[in-house]
JSON list of C-alpha atoms in Angstrom, two decimals:
[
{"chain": "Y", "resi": 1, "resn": "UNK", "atom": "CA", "xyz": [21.12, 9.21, 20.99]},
{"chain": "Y", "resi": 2, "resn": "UNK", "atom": "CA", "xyz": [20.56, 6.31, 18.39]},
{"chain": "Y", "resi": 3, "resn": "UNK", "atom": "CA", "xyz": [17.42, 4.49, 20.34]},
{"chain": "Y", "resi": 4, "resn": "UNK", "atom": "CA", "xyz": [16.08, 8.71, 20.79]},
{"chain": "Y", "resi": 5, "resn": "UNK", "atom": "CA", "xyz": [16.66, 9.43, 17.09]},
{"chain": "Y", "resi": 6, "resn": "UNK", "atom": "CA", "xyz": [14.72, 5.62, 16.08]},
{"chain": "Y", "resi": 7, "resn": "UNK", "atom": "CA", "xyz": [11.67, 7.03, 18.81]},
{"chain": "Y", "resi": 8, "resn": "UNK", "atom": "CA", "xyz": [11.32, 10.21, 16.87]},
{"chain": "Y", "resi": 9, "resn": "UNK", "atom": "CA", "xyz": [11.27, 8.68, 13.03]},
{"chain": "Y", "resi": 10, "resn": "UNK", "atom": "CA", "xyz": [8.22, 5.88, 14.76]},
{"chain": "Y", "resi": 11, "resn": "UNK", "atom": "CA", "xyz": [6.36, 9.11, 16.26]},
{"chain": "Y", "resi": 12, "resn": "UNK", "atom": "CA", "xyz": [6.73, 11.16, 13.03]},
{"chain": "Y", "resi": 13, "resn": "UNK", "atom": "CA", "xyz": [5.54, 7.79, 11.49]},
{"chain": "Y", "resi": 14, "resn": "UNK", "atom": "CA", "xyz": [2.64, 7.56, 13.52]},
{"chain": "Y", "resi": 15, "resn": "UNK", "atom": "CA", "xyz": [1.69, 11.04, 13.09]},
{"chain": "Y", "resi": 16, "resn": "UNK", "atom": "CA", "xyz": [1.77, 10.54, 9.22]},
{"chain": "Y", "resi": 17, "resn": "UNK", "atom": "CA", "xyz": [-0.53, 7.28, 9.67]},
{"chain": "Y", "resi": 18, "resn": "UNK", "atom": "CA", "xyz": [-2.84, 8.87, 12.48]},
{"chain": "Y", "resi": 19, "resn": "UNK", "atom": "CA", "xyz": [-3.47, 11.82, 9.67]},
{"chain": "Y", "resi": 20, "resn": "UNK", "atom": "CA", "xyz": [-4.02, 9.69, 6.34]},
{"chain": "Y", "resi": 21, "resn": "UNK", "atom": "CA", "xyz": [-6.47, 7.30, 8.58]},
{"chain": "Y", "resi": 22, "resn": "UNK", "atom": "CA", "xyz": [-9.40, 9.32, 7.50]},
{"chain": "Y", "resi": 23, "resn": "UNK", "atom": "CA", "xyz": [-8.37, 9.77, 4.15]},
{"chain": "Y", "resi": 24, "resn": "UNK", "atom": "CA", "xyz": [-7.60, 6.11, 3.67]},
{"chain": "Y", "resi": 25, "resn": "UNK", "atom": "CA", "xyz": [-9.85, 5.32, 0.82]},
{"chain": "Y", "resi": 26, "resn": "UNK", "atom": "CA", "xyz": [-9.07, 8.49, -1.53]},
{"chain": "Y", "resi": 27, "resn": "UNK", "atom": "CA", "xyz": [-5.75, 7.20, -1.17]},
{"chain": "Y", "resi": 28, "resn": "UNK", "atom": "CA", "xyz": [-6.55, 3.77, -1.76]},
{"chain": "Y", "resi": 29, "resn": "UNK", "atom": "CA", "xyz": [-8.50, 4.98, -5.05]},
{"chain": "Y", "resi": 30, "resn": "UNK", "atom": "CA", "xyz": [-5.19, 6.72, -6.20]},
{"chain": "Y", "resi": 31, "resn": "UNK", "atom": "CA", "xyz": [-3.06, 3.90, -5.83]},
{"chain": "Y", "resi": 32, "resn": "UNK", "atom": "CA", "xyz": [-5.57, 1.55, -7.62]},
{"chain": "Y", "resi": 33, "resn": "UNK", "atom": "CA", "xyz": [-5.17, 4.20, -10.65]},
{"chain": "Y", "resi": 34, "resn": "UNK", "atom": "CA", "xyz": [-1.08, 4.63, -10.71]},
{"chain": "Y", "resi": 35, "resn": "UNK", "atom": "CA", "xyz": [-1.50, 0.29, -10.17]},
{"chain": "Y", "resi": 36, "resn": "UNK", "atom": "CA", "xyz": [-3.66, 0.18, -13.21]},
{"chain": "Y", "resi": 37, "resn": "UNK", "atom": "CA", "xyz": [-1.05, 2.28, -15.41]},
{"chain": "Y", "resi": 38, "resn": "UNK", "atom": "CA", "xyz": [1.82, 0.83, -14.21]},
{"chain": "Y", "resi": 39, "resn": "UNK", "atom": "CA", "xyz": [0.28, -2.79, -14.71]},
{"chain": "Y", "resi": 40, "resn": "UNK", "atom": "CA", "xyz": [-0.73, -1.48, -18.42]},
{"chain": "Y", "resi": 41, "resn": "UNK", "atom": "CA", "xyz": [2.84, -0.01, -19.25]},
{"chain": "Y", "resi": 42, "resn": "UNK", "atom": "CA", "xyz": [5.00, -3.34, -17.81]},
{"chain": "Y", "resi": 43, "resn": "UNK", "atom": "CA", "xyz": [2.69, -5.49, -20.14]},
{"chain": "Y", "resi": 44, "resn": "UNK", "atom": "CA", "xyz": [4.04, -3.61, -23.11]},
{"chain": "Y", "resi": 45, "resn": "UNK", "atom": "CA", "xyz": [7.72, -5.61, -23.59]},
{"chain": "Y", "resi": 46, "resn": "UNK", "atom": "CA", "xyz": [5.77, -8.58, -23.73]},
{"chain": "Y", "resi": 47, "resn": "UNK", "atom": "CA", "xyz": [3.69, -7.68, -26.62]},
{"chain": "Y", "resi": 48, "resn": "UNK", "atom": "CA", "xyz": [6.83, -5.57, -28.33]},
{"chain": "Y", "resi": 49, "resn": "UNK", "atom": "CA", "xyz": [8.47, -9.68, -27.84]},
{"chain": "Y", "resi": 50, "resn": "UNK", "atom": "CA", "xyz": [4.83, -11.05, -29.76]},
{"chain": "Y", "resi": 51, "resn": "UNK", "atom": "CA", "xyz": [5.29, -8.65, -32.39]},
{"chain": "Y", "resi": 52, "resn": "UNK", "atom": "CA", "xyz": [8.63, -9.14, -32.94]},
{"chain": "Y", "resi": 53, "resn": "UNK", "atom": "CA", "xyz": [8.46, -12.72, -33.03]},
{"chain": "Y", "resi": 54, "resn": "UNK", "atom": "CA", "xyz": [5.00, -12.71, -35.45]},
{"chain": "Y", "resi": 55, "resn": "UNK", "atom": "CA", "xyz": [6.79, -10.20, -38.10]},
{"chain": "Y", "resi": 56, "resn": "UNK", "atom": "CA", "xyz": [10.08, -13.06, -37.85]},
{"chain": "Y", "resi": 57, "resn": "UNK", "atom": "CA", "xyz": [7.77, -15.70, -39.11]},
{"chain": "Y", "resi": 58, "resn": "UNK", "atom": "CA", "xyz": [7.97, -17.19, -42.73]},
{"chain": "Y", "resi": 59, "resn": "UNK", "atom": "CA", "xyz": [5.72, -16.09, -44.68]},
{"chain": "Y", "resi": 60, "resn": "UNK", "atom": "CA", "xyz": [4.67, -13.28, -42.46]},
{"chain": "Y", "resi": 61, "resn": "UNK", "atom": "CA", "xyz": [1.03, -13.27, -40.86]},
{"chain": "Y", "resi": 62, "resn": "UNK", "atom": "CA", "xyz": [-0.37, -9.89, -41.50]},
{"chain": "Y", "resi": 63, "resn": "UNK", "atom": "CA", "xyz": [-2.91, -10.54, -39.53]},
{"chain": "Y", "resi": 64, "resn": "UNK", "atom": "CA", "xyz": [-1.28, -11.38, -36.28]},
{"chain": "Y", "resi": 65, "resn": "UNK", "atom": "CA", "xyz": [0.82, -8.14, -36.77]},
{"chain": "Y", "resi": 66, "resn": "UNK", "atom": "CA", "xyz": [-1.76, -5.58, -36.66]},
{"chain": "Y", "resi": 67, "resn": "UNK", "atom": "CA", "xyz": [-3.37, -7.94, -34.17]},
{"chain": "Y", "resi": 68, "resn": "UNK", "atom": "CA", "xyz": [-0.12, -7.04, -31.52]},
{"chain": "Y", "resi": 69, "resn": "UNK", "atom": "CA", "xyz": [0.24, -3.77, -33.22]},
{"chain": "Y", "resi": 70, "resn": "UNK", "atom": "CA", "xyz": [-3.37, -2.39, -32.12]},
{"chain": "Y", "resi": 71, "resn": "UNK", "atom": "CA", "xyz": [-2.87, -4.18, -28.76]},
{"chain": "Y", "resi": 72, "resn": "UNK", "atom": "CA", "xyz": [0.23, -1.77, -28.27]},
{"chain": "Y", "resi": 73, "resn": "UNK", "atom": "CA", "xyz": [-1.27, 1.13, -29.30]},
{"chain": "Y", "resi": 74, "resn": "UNK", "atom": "CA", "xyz": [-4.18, 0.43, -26.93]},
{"chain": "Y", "resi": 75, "resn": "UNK", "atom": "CA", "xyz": [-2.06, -0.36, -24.00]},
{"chain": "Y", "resi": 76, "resn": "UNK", "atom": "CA", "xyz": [-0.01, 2.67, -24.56]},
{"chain": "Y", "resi": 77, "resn": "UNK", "atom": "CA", "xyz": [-3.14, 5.06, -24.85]},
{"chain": "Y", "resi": 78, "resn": "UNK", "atom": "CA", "xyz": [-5.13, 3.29, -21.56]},
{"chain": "Y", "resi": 79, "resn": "UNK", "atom": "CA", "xyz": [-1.87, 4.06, -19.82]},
{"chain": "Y", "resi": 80, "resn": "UNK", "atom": "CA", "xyz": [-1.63, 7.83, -20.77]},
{"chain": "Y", "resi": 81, "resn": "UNK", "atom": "CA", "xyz": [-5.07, 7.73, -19.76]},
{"chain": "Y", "resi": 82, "resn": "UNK", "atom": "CA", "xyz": [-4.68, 5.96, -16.44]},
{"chain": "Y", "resi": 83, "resn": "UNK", "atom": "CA", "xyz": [-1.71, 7.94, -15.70]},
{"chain": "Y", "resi": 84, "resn": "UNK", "atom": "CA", "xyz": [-3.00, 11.15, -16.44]},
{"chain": "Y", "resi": 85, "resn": "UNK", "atom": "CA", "xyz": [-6.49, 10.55, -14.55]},
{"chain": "Y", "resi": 86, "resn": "UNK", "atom": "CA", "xyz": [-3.85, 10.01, -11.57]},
{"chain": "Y", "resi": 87, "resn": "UNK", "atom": "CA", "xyz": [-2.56, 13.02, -11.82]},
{"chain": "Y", "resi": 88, "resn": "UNK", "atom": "CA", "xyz": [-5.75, 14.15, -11.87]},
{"chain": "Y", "resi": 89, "resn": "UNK", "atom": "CA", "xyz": [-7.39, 12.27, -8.75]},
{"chain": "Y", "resi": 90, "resn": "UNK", "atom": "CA", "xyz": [-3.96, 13.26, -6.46]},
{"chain": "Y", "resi": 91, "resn": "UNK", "atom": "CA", "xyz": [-4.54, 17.02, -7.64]},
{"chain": "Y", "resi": 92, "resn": "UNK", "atom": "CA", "xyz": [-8.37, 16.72, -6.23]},
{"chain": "Y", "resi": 93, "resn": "UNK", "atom": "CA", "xyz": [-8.09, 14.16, -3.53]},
{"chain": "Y", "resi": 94, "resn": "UNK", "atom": "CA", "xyz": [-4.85, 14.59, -2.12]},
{"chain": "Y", "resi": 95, "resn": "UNK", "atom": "CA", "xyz": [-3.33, 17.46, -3.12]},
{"chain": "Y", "resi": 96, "resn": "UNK", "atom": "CA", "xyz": [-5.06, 19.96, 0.01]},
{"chain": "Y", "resi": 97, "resn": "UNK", "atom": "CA", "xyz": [-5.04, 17.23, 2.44]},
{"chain": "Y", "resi": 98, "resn": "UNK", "atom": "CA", "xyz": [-1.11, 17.38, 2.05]},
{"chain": "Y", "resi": 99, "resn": "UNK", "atom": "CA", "xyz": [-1.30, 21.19, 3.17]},
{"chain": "Y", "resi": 100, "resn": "UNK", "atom": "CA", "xyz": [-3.81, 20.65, 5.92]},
{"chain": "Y", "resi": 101, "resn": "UNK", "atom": "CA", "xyz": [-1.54, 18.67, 7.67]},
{"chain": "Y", "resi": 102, "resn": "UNK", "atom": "CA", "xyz": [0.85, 21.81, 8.34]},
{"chain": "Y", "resi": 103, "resn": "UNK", "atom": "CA", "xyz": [-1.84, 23.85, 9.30]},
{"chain": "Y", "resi": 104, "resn": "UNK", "atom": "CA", "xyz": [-2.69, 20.74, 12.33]},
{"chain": "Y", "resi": 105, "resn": "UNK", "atom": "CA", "xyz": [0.64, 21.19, 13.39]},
{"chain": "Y", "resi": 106, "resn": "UNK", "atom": "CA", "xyz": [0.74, 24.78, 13.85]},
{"chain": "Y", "resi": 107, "resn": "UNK", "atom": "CA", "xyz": [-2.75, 24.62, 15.28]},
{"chain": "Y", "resi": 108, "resn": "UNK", "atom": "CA", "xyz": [-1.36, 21.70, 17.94]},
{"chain": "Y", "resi": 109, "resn": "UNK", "atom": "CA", "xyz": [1.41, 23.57, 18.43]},
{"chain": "Y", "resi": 110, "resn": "UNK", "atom": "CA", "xyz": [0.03, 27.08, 19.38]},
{"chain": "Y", "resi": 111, "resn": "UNK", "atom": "CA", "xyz": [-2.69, 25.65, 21.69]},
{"chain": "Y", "resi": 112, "resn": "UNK", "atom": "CA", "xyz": [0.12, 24.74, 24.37]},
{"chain": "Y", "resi": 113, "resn": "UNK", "atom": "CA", "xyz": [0.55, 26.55, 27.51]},
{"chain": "Y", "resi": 114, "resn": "UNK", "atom": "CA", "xyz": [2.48, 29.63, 27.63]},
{"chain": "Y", "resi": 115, "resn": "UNK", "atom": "CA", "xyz": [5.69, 27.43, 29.35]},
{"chain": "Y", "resi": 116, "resn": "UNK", "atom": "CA", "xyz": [5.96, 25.76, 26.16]},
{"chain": "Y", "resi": 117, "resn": "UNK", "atom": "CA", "xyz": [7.12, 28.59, 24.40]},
{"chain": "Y", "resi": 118, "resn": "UNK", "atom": "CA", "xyz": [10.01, 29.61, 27.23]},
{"chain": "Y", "resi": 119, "resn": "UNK", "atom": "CA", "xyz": [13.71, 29.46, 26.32]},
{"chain": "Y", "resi": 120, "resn": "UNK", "atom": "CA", "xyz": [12.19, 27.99, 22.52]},
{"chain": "Y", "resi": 121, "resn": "UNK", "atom": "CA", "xyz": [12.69, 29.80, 19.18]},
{"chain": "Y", "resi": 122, "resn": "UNK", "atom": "CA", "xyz": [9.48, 30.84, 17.11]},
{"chain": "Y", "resi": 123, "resn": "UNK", "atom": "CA", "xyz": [11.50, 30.53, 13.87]},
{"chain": "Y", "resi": 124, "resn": "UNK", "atom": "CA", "xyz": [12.95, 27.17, 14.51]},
{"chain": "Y", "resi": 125, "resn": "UNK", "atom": "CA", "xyz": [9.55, 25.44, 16.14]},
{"chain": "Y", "resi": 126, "resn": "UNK", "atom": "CA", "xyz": [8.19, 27.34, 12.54]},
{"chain": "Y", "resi": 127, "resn": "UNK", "atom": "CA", "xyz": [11.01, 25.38, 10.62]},
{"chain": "Y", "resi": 128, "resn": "UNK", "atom": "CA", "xyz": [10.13, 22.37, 12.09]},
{"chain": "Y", "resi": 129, "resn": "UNK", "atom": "CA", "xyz": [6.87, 22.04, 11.06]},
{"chain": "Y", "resi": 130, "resn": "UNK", "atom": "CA", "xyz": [7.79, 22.92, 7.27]},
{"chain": "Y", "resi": 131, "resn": "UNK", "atom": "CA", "xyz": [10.34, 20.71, 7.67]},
{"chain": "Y", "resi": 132, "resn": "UNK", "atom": "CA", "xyz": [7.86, 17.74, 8.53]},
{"chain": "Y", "resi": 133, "resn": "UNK", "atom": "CA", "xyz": [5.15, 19.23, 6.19]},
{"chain": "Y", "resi": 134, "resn": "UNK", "atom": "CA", "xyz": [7.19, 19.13, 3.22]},
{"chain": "Y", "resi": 135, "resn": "UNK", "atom": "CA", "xyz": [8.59, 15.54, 4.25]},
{"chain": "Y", "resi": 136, "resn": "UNK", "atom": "CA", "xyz": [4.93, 14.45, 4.51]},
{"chain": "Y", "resi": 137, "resn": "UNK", "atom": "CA", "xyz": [4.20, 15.62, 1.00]},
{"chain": "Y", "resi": 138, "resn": "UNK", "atom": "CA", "xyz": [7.54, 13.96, -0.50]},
{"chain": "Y", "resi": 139, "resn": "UNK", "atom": "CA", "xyz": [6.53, 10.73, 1.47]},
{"chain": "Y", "resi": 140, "resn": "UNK", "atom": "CA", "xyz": [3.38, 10.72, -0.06]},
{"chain": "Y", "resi": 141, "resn": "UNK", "atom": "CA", "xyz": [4.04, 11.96, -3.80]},
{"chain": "Y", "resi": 142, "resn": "UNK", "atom": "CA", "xyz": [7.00, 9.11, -3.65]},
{"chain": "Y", "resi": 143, "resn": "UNK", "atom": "CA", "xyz": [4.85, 6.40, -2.60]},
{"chain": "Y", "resi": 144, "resn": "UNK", "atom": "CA", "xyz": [2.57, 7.15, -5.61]},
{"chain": "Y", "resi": 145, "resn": "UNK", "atom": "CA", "xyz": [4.15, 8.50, -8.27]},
{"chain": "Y", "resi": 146, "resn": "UNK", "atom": "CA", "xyz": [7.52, 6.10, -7.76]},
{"chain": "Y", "resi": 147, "resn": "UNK", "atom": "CA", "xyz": [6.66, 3.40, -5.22]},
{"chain": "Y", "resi": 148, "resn": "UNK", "atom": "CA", "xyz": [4.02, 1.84, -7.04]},
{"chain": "Y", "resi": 149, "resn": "UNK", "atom": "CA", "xyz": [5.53, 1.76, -10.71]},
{"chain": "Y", "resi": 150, "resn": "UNK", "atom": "CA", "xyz": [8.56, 0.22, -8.53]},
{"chain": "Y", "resi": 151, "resn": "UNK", "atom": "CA", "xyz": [6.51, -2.43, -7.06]},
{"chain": "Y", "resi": 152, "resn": "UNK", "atom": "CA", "xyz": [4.83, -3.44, -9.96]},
{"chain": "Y", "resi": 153, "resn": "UNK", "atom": "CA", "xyz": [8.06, -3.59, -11.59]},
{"chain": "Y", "resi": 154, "resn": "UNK", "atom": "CA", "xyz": [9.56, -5.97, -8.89]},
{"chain": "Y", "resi": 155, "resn": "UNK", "atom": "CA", "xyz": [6.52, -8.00, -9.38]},
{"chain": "Y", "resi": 156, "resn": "UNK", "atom": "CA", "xyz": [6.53, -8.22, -13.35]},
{"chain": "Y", "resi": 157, "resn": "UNK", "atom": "CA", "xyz": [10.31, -9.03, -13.32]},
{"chain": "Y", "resi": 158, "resn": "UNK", "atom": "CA", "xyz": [10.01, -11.50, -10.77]},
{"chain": "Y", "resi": 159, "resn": "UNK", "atom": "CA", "xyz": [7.42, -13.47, -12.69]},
{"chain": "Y", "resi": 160, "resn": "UNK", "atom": "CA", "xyz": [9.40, -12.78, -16.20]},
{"chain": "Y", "resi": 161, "resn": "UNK", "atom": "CA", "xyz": [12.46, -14.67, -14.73]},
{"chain": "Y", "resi": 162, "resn": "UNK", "atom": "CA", "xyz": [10.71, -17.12, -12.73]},
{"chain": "Y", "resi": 163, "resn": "UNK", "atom": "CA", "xyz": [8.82, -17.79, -15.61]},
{"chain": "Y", "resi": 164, "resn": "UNK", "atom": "CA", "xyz": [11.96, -18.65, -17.31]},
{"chain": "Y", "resi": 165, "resn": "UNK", "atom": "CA", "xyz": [13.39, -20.99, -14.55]},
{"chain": "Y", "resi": 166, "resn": "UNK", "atom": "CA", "xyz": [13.62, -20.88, -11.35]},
{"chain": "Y", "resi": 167, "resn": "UNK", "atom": "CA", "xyz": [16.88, -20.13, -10.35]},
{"chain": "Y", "resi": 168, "resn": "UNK", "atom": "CA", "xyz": [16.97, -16.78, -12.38]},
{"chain": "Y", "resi": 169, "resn": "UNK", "atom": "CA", "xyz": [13.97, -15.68, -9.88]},
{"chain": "Y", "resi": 170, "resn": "UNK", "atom": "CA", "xyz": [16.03, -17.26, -6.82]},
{"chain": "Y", "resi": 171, "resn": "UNK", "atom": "CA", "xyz": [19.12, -15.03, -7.86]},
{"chain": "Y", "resi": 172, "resn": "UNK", "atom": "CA", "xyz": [16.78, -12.00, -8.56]},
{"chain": "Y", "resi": 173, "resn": "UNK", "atom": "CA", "xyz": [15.12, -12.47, -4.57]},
{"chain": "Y", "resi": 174, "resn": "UNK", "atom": "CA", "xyz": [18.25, -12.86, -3.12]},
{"chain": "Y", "resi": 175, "resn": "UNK", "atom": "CA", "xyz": [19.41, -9.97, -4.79]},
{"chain": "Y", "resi": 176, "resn": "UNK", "atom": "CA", "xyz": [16.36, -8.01, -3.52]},
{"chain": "Y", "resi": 177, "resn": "UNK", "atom": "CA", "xyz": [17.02, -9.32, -0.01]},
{"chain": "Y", "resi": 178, "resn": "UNK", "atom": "CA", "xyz": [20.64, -8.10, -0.25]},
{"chain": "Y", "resi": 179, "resn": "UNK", "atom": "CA", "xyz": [19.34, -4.20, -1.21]},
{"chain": "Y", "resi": 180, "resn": "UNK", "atom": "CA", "xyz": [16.59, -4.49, 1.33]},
{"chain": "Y", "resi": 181, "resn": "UNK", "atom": "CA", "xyz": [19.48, -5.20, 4.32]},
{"chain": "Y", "resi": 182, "resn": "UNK", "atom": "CA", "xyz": [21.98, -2.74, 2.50]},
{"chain": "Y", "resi": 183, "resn": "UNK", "atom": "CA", "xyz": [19.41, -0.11, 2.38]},
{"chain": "Y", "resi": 184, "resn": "UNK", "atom": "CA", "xyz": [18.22, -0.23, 5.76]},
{"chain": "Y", "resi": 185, "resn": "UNK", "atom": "CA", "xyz": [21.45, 0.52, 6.61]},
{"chain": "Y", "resi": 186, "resn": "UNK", "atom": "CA", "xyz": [22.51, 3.31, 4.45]},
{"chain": "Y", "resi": 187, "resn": "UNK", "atom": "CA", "xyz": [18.75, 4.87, 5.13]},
{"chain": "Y", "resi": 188, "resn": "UNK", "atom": "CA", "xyz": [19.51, 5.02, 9.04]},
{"chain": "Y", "resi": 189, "resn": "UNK", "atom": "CA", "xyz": [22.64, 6.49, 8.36]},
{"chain": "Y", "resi": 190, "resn": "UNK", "atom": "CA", "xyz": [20.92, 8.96, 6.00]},
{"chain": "Y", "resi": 191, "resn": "UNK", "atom": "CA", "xyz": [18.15, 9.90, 8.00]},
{"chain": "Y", "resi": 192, "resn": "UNK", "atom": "CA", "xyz": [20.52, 10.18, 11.13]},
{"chain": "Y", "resi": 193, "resn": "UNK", "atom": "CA", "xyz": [22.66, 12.85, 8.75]},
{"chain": "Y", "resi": 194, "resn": "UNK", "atom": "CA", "xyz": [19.19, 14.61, 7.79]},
{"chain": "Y", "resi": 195, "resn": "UNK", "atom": "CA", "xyz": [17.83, 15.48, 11.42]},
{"chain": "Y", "resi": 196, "resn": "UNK", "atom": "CA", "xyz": [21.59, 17.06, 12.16]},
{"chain": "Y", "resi": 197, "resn": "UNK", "atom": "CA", "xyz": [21.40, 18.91, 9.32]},
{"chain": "Y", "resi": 198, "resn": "UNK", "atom": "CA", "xyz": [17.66, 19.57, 9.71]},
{"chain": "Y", "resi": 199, "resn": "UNK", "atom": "CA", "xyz": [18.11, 20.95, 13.42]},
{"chain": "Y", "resi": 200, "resn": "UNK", "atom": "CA", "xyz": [20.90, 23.12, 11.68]},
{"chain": "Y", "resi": 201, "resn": "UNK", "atom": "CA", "xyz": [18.83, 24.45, 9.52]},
{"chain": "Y", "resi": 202, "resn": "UNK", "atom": "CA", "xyz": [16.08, 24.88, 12.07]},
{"chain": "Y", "resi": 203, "resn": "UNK", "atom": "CA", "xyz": [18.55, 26.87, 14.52]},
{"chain": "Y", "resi": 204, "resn": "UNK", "atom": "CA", "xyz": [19.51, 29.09, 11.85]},
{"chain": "Y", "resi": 205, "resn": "UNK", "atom": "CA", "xyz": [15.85, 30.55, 10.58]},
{"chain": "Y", "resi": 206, "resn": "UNK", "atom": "CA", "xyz": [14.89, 30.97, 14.65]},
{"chain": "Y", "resi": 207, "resn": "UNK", "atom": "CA", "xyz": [17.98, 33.22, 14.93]},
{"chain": "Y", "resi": 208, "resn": "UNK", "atom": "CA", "xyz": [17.12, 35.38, 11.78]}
]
């Protein structure tokens, strides 16, 4: 049951991957913009420390201030802008490609044969596919709305406390390597949970 549960999630995987093959470089394009904000907004602290540290000085250099000061406002602005042009690109690039991919799988799945259809629910094959659909477009929405500001975040801190020494960034990958194993774990037991409850679900719209 567990090695048939792992084949389905590397099928579904595939499927996802087979789909976004042609639409590689719109998504590419997206990800470059969510980067570019993400890269713009963890820069801020270390300005917010230059700023901090200039206006502690005795006697105070004016100039330096409004030097960091503009630099902030700048950094926040270009990543409103970045941010909101992302929005913008995944609304026009990605958005209907997300939806296309349900309409695939109901156009795979009513091209089988007749047999295909014995002793199977409409309503629960129709589940299914919403099921995966909407999966699809949380996958994707994560991966570049969250999964890049969390990457660049990993990235930035790493550097911050390697930068300070080097045991601080040996403590913070270990500690990474720790939720990596941890979450593998509680994610297969998850996702294991999620297709019972999904074929639940499923069972329940064929019958009504």
């Amino acid at each position: 049951m567990k090695n048939k549960s792992s084949s389905y999630r590397l099928i579904a995987l595939k499927t996802y991957l087979a789909y976004i093959r042609p639409y590689r470089v719109r998504i590419l394009f997206v990800i470059a913009l969510f980067s570019v904000a993400n890269i713009l907004l963890a820069v801020l602290p270390l300005f917010i420390g230059l700023l901090v540290q200039a206006a502690s000085h005795t006697p105070i250099d004016a100039k330096d201030i409004w030097q960091y000061a503009w630099i902030l406002v700048g950094l926040s602005t270009f990543h409103d802008v970045f941010w909101r042009g992302s929005e913008f690109a995944y609304r026009g690039l990605l958005n209907e490609m997300t939806y296309r991919y349900e309409t695939q799988l109901f156009k795979a799945i009513i091209t089988n044969p007749y047999p295909y259809f014995v002793d199977k629910l409409s309503g629960k094959i129709g589940s299914y596919v919403l099921s995966i659909s909407k999966e699809f477009r949380d996958l994707l929405g994560n991966v570049l709305f969250d999964g890049t500001g969390n990457v660049i975040s990993i990235i930035s801190t790493a550097i911050i406390l390697g930068s300070l020494n080097w045991q601080s960034g040996l403590v913070f990958m270990i500690g990474l390597c720790g939720m990596y194993i941890l979450g593998r774990y509680t994610l297969r037991r998850n996702m294991r949970d999620e297709a019972k409850a999904a074929d639940v679900g499923s069972s329940k719209d064929g019958i009504i």
